[in-house]
Coordinates of C-alpha atoms and ligand atoms in Angstrom, one line a residue:
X1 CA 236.6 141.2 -15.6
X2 CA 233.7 143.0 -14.9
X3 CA 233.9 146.1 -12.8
X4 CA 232.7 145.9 -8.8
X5 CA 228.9 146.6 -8.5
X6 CA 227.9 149.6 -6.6
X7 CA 226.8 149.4 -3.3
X8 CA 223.1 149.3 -3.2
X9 CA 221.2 151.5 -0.1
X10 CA 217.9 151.0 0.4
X11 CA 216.4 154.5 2.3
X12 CA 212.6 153.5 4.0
X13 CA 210.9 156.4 4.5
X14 CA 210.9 160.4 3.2
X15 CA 210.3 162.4 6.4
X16 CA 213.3 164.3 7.8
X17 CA 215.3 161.2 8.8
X18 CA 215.4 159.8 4.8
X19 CA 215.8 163.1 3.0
X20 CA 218.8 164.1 4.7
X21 CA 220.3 160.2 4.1
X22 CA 219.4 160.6 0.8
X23 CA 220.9 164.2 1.0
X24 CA 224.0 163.2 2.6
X25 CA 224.5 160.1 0.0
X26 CA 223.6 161.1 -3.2
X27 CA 227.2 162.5 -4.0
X28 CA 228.9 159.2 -3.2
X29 CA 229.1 156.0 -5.5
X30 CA 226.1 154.1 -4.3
X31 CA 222.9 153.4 -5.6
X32 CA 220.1 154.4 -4.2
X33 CA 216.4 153.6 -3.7
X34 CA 213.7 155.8 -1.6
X35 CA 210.9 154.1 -0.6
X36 CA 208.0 156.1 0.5
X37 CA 204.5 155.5 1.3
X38 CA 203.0 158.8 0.4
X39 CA 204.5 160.8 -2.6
X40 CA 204.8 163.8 -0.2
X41 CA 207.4 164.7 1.7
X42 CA 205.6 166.3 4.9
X43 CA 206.7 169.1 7.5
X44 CA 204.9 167.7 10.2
X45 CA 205.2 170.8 12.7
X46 CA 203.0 172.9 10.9
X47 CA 200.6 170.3 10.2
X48 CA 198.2 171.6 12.7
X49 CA 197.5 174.5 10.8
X50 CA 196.2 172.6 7.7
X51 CA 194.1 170.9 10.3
X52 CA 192.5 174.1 11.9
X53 CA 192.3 175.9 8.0
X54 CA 195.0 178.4 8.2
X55 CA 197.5 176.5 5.5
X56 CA 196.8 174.4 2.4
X57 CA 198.4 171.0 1.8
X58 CA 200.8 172.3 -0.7
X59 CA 202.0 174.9 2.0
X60 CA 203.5 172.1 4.2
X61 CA 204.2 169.5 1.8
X62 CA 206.4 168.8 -1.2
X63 CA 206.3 166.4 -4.2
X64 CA 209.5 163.6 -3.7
X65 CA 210.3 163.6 -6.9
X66 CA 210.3 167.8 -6.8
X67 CA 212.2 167.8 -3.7
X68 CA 215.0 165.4 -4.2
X69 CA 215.1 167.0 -8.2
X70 CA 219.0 168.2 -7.9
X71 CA 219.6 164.6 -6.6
X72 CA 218.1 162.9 -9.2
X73 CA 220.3 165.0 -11.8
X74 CA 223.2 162.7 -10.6
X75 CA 221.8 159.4 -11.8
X76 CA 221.9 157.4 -8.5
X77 CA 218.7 158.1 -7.1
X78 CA 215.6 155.7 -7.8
X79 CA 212.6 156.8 -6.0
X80 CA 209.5 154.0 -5.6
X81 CA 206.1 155.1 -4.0
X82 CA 205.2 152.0 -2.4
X83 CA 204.5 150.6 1.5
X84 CA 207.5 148.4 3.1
X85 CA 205.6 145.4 4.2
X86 CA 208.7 143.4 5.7
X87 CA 212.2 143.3 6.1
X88 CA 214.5 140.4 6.3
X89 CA 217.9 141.5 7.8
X90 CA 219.4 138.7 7.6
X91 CA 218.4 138.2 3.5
X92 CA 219.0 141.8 3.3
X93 CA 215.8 142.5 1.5
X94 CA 212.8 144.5 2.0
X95 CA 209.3 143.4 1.0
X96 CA 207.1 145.6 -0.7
X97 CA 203.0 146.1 -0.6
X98 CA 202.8 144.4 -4.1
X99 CA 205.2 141.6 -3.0
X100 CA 208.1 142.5 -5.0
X101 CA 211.2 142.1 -2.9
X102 CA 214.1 145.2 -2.6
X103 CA 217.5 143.7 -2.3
X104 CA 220.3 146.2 -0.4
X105 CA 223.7 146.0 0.8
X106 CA 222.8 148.7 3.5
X107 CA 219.4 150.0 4.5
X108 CA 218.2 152.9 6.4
X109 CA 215.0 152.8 7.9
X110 CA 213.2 156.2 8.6
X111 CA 210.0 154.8 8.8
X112 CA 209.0 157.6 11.9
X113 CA 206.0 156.9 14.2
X114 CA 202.1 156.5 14.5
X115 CA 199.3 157.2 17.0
X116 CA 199.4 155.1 20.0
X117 CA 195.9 154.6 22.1
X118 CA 197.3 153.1 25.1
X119 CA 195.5 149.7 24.3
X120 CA 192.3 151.5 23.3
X121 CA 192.5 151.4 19.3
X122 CA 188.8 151.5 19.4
X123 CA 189.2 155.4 20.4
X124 CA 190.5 156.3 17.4
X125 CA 187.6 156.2 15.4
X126 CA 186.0 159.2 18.4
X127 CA 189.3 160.9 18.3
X128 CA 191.2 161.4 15.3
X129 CA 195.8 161.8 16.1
X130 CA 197.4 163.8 13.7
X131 CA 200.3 162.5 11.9
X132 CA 199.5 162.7 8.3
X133 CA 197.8 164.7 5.8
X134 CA 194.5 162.7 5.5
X135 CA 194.7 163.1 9.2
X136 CA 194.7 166.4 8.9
X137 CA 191.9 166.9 6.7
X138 CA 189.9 164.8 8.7
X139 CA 190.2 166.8 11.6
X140 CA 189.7 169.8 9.5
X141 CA 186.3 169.0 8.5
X142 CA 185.2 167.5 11.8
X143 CA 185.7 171.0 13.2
X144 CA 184.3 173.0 10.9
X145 CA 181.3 170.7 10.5
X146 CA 180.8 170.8 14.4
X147 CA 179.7 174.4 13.6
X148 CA 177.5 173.3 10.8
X149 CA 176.1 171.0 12.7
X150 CA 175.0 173.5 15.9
X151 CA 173.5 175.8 13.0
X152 CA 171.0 172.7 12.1
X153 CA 170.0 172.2 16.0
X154 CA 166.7 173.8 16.8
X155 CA 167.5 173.2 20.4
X156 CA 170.2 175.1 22.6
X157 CA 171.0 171.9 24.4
X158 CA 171.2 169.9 21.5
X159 CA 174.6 172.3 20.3
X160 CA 176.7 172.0 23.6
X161 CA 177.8 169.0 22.3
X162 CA 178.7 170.3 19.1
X163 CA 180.2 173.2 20.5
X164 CA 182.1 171.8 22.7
X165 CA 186.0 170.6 21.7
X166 CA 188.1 168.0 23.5
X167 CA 192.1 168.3 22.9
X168 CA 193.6 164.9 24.9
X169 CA 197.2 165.4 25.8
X170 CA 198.6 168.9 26.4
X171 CA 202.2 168.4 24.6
X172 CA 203.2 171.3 21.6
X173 CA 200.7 169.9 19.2
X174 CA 197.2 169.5 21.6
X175 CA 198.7 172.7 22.8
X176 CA 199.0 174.6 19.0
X177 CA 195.6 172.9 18.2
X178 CA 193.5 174.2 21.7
X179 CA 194.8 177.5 21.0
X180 CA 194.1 177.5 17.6
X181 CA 191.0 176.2 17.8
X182 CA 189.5 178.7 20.2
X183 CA 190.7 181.2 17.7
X184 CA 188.4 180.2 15.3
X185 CA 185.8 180.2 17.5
X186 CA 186.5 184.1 18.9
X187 CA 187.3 185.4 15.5
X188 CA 187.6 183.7 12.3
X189 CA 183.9 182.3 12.6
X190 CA 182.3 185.1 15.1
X191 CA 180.0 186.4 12.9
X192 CA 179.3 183.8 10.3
X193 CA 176.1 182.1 11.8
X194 CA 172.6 183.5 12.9
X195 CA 171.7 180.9 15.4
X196 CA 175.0 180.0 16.9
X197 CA 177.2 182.2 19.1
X198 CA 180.3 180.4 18.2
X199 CA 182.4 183.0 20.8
X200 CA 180.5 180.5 23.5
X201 CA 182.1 177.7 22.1
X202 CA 184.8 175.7 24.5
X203 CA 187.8 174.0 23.7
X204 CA 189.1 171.6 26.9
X205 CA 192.5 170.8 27.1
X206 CA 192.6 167.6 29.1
X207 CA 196.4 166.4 30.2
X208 CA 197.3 163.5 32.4
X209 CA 200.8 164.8 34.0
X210 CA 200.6 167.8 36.4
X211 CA 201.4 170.6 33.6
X212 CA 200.9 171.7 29.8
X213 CA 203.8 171.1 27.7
X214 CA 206.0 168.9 29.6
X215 CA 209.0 168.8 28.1
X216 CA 210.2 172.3 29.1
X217 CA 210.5 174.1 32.2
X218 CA 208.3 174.2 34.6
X219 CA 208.4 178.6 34.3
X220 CA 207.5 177.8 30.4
X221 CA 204.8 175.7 30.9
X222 CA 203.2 177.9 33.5
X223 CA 203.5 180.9 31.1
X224 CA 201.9 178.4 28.1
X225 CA 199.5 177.7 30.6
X226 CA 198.2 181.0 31.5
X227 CA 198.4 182.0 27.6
X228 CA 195.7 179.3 26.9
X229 CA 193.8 180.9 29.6
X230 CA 193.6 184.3 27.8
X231 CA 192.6 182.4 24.9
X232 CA 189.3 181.2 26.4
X233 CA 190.7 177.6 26.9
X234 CA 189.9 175.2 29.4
X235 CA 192.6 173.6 30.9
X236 CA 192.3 170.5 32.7
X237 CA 195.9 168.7 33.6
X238 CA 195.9 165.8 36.0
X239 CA 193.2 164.3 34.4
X240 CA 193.3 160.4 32.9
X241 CA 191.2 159.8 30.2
X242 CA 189.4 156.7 30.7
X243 CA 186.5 156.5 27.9
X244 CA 185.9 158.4 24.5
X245 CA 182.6 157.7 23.0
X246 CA 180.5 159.3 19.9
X247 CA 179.1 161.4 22.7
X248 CA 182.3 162.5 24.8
X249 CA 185.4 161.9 26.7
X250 CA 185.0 160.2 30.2
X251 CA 188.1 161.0 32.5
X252 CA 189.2 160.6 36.3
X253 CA 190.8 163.3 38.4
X254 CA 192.6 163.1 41.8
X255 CA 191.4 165.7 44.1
X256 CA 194.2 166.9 46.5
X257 CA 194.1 165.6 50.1
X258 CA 192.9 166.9 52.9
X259 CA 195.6 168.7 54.9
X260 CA 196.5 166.2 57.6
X261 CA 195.3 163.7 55.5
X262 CA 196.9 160.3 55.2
X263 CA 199.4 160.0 52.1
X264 CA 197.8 158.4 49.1
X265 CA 194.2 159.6 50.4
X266 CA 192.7 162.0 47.3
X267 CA 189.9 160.4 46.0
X268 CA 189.6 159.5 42.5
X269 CA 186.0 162.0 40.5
X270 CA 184.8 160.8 37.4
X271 CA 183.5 163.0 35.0
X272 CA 181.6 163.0 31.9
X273 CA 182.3 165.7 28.9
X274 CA 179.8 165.4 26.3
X275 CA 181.4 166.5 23.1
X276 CA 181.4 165.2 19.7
X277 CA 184.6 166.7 18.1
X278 CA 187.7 164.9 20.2
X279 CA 191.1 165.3 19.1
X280 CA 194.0 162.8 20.3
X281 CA 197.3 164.4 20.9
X282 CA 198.3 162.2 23.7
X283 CA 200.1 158.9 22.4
X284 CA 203.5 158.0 20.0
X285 CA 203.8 154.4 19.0
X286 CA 206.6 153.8 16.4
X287 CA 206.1 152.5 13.4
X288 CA 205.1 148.8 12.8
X289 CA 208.2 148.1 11.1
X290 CA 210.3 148.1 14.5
X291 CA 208.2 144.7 15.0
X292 CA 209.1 143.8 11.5
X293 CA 213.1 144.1 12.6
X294 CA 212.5 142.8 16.1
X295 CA 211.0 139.5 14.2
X296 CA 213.6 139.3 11.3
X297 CA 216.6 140.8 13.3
X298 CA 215.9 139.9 16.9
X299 CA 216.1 143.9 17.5
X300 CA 215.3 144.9 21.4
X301 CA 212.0 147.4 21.4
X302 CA 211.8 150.2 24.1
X303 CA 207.9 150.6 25.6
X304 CA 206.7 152.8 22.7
X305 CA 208.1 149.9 20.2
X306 CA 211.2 152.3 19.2
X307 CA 214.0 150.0 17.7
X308 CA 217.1 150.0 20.6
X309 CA 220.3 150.9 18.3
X310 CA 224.2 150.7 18.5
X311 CA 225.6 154.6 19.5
X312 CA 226.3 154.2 15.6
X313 CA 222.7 153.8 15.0
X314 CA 222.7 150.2 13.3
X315 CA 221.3 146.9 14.8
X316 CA 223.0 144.4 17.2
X317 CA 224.4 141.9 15.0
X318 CA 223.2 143.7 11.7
X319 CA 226.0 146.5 11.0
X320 CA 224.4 146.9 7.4
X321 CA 220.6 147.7 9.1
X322 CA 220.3 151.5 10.7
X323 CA 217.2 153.0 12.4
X324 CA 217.0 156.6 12.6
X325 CA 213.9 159.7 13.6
X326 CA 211.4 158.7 15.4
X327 CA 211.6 155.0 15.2
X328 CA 214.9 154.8 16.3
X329 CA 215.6 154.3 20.1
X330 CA 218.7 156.1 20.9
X331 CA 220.8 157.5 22.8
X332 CA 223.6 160.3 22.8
X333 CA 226.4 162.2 24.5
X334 CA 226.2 165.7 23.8
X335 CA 228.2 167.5 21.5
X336 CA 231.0 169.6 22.2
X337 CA 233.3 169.4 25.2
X338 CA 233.4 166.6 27.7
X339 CA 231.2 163.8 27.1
X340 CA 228.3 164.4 30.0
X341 CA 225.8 161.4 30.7
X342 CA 224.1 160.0 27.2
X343 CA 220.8 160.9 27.0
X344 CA 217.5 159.5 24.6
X345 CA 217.9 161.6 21.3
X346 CA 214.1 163.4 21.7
X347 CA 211.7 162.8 18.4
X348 CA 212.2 166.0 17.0
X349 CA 213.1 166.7 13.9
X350 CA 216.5 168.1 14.0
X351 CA 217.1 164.7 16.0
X352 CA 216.0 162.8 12.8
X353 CA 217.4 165.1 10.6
X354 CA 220.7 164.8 12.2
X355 CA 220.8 161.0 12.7
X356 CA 219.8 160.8 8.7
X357 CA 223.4 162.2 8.1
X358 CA 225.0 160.5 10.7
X359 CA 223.6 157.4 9.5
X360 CA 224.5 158.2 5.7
X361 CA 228.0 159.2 6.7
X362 CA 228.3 155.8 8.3
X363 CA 227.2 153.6 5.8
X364 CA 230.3 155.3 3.6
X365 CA 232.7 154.3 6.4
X366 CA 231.8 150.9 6.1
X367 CA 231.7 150.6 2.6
X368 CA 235.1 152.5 2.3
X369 CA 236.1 150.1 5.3
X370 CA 236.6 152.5 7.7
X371 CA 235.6 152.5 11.9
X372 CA 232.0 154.2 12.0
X373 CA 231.6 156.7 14.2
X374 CA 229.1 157.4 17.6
X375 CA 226.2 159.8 16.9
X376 CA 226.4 162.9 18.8
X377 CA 222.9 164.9 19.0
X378 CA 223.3 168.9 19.0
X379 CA 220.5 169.9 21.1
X380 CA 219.1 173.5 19.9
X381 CA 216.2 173.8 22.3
X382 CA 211.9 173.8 22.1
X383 CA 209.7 175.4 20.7
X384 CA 206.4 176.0 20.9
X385 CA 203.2 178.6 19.9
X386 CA 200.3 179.4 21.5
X387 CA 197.7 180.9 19.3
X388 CA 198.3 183.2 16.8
X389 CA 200.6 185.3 18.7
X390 CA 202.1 184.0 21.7
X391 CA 204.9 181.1 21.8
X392 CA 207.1 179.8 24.3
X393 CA 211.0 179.4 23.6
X394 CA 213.7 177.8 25.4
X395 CA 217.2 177.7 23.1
X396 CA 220.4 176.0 24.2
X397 CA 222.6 178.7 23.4
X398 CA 226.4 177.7 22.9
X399 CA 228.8 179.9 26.0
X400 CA 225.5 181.3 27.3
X401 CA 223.8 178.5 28.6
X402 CA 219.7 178.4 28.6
X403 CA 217.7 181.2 26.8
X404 CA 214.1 181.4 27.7
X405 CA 211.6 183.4 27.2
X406 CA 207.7 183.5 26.1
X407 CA 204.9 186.3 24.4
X408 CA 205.2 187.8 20.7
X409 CA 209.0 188.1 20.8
X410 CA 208.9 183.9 21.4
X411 CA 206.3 183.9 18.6
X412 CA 207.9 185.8 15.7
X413 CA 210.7 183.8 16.7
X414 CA 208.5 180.4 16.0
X415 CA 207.7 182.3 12.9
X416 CA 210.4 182.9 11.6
X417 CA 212.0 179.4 12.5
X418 CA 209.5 177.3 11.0
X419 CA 209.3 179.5 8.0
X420 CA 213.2 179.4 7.5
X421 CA 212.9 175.7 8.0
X422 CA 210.4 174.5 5.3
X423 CA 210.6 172.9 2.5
X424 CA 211.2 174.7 -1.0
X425 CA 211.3 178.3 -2.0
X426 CA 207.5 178.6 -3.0
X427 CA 206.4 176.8 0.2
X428 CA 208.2 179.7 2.4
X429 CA 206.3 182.4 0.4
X430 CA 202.8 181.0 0.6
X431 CA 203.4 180.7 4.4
X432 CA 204.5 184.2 4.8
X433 CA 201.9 185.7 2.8
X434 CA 199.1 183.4 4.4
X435 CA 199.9 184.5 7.9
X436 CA 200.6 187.8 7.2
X437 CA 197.0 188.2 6.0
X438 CA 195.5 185.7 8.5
X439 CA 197.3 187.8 11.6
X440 CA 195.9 191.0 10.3
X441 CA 192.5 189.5 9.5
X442 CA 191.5 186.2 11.5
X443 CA 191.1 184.5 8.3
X444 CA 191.6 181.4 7.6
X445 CA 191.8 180.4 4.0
X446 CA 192.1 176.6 3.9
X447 CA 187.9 176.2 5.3
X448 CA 187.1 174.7 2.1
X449 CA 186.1 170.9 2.6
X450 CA 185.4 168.8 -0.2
X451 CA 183.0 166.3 1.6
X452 CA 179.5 166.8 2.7
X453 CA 178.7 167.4 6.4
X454 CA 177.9 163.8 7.6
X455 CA 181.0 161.9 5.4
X456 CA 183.9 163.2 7.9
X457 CA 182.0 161.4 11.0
X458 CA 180.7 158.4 9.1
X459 CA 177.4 158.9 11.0
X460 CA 173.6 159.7 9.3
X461 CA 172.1 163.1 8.8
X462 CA 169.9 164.4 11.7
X463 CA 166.3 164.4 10.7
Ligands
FAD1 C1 201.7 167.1 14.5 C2 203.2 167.1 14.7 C3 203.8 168.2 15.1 C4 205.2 168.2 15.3 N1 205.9 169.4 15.7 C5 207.2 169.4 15.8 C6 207.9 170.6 16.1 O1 207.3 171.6 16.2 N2 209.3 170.5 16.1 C7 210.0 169.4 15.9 O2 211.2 169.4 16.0 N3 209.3 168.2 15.7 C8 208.0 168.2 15.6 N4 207.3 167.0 15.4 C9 208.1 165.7 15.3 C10 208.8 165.6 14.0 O3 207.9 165.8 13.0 C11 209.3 164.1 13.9 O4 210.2 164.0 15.0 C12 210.0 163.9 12.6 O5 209.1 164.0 11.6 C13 210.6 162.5 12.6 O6 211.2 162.2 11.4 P1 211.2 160.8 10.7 O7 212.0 160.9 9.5 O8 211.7 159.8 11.8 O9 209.7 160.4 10.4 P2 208.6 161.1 9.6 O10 209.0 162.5 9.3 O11 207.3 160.8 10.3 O12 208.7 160.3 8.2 C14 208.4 159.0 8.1 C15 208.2 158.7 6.6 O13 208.1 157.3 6.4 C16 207.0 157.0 5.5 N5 206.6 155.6 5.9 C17 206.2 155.2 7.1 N6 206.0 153.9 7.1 C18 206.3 153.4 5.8 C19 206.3 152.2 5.2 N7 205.9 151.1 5.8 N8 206.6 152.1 3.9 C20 207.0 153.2 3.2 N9 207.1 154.4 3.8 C21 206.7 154.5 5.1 C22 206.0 158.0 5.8 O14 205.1 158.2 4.7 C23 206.9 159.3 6.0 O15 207.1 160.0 4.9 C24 205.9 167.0 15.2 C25 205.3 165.8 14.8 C26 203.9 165.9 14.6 C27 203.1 164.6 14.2

């Protein structure tokens, strides 16, 4: 008799969400395949730096097959660099970009999120998201070739629009990349040009809700807000974006009604910001492959086209199919004593982090045929910097409740955090040593672009 095959688990994704599943399985008696699309495994919250200079790639991103090498040692681990096209749940395969089909017995997909433009795709050409790497070096060298490019204008008014930078959505990353960016214009490249004054540069901050960084208290955001302000930032909130161009970003604002005035009766401004270096920060859409489950599996999709899971984190009807991260739709009593309402697990990474080992430890229980168990989310708080030396923090401290507070303490402590937290030994050092020199110095070592000024835009030379 031949001996029982091992359980085969098919991981979609490397972010946070598959590298702790893969993590939290690779001890266990199952055979594993990671399925990535990029060979990287990316630390997305400092991404923003490699887009405004101050890091390399290598300082935020890590080889799979490096990361996951004490893994690999133990003989289960198959890792394939390859796009998941499709996914039949009910075949229990995955499709990949060549055609080849993956068969699994349970599958994890970590497949995380994308850009969303609100129904205007046709923006994202003006105004690059950042997500990914490539992303990131696209926005890279759109910003420092708008300063190359109002060094070739012989007019004044020809390099406003050059010099002037649109952020669209004021969450942690528009936020990080206003600040930063206005940095570099007061600092790093102050006295770099001869025709250009790039300390009369302006980065707009342009955010639809009534406040910057919305997901923390209102006390917090006012602090962020008035931190961008000493950073020479313009910040616009209650603004709604309604056109982005080649030229510039069209938006609407509500001005506040009279007093006495009938509810309802502020009257809608347009306005016109010519710029030609827009960044998106505004919109999440999960990734396409919810669709792919929601055809396959008849999965239920939230608005931002999240998949809706089981408190476990599988599919309706599909125990062996779990979402987790960003692409998951879920929800979660908090830890600890008493159960308190369920809330929606916030796309952070320790939310996918934590779901990737929930979700591993599940798929044991049902392969061992044991009940699986409810994910519970441990909530440690927000984060957030502002500039180069200014952050806002707000920890859920266990006994103590809520600890806020905001300024250089809250930024060494965003330091520190994200240095503690990235990936790989080598990784942790370049960091240190990068910032280190760039606080002392305004540099910012990572200006070197490969392309030439008009490839990052697409668009012709200036004659
Ligand atoms: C700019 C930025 C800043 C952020 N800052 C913070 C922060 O400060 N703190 C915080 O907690 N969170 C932050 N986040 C959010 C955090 O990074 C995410 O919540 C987290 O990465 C989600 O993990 P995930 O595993 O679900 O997806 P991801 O980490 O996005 O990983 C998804 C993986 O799936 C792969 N993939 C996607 N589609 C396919 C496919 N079809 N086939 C094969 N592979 C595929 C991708 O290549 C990627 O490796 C930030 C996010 C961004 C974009």
């Amino acid at each position: 008799m031949s001996p029982p095959r091992v359980p085969r688990v098919v991981i979609v994704g490397c972010g946070f969400g598959g590298l702790a599943a893969v993590r939290a399985l690779s001890k266990a008696a199952v055979e594993i395949t990671l399925v990535d699309r990029t060979n990287h495994h990316l630390f997305q919250p400092l991404l923003y730096q490699v887009a405004t200079a101050g890091l390399s790639a290598p300082a935020v991103s890590a080889p799979i097959r490096h990361t996951l090498r004490k893994e690999m040692k133990r003989g289960n681990l198959t890792i394939l660099q390859a796009e998941v096209t499709g996914i039949d749940a009910p075949a229990r395969h995955v499709t990949l970009d060549d055609g080849q089909a993956l068969p699994f017995d349970h599958l994890i997909v970590a497949a995380g999120a994308t850009h969303s433009y609100f129904g205007h795709d046709d923006w994202a050409v003006h105004a690059p998201g950042l997500k990914t790497l490539a992303d990131a070096f696209n926005i890279r060298a759109r910003v420092i070739g708008a300063f190359e490019r109002a060094e070739r204008c012989a007019e004044p008014a020809a390099r406003e629009p050059w010099l002037t930078f649109v952020v669209i959505g004021a969450g942690p990353t528009g936020v990080e990349m206003a600040g930063t960016m206005s940095e570099i214009a007061q600092h790093t490249l102050a006295r770099e040009f001869r025709r250009i004054d790039t300390r009369h540069t302006r980065v707009v901050l342009i955010e639809g809700s009534d406040r910057v960084l919305g997901g923390f208290v209102p006390s917090l955001s006012a602090k962020a807000q008035t931190q961008l302000r000493k950073l020479n930032v313009d910040v616009r909130v209650g603004c709604k974006v309604t056109g982005i161009d080649a030229d510039g970003v069209t938006y609407e604002s509500r001005s506040s009604p009279a007093p006495g005035a009938v509810e309802g009766s502020a009257a809608v401004q347009q306005h016109r910001l010519p710029s030609k270096t827009v960044i998106w920060a505004a919109g999440v859409a999960a990734s396409p492959l919810g669709r792919a489950l929601a055809a396959s599996a008849g999965a239920a999709l939230d608005r931002a086209g999240r998949v809706v899971v089981q408190p476990d984190l599988s599919l309706a009807g599909h125990p062996h199919v779990s979402v987790i991260g960003d692409l998951a739709s879920a929800m979660s009593h908090p830890r600890g004593p008493g159960r308190g309402e369920p809330k929606p697990v916030p796309g952070v990474s320790p939310g996918a982090k934590q779901m990737g080992r929930a979700a591993a430890r599940n798929v044991l229980a049902r392969i061992q045929g044991r009940a699986t168990e409810p994910f519970r989310y441990a909530d440690y708080g927000n984060l957030a910097t502002i500039g180069r030396k200014a952050a806002v923090v707000d920890l859920a401290v266990p006994v103590f409740g809520a600890l806020r507070f905001s300024g250089f303490l809250a930024w060494l402590f965003w330091l520190f955090a994200h240095i503690y937290f990235l990936i790989g030994f080598r990784n942790r050092l370049y960091v240190l040593i990068d910032w280190a020199w760039a606080y002392w110095t305004y540099e910012r070592h990572a200006r070197v672009v490969a392309q030439p000024a008009t490839a990052a835009r697409g668009d012709r030379p200036a004659l």
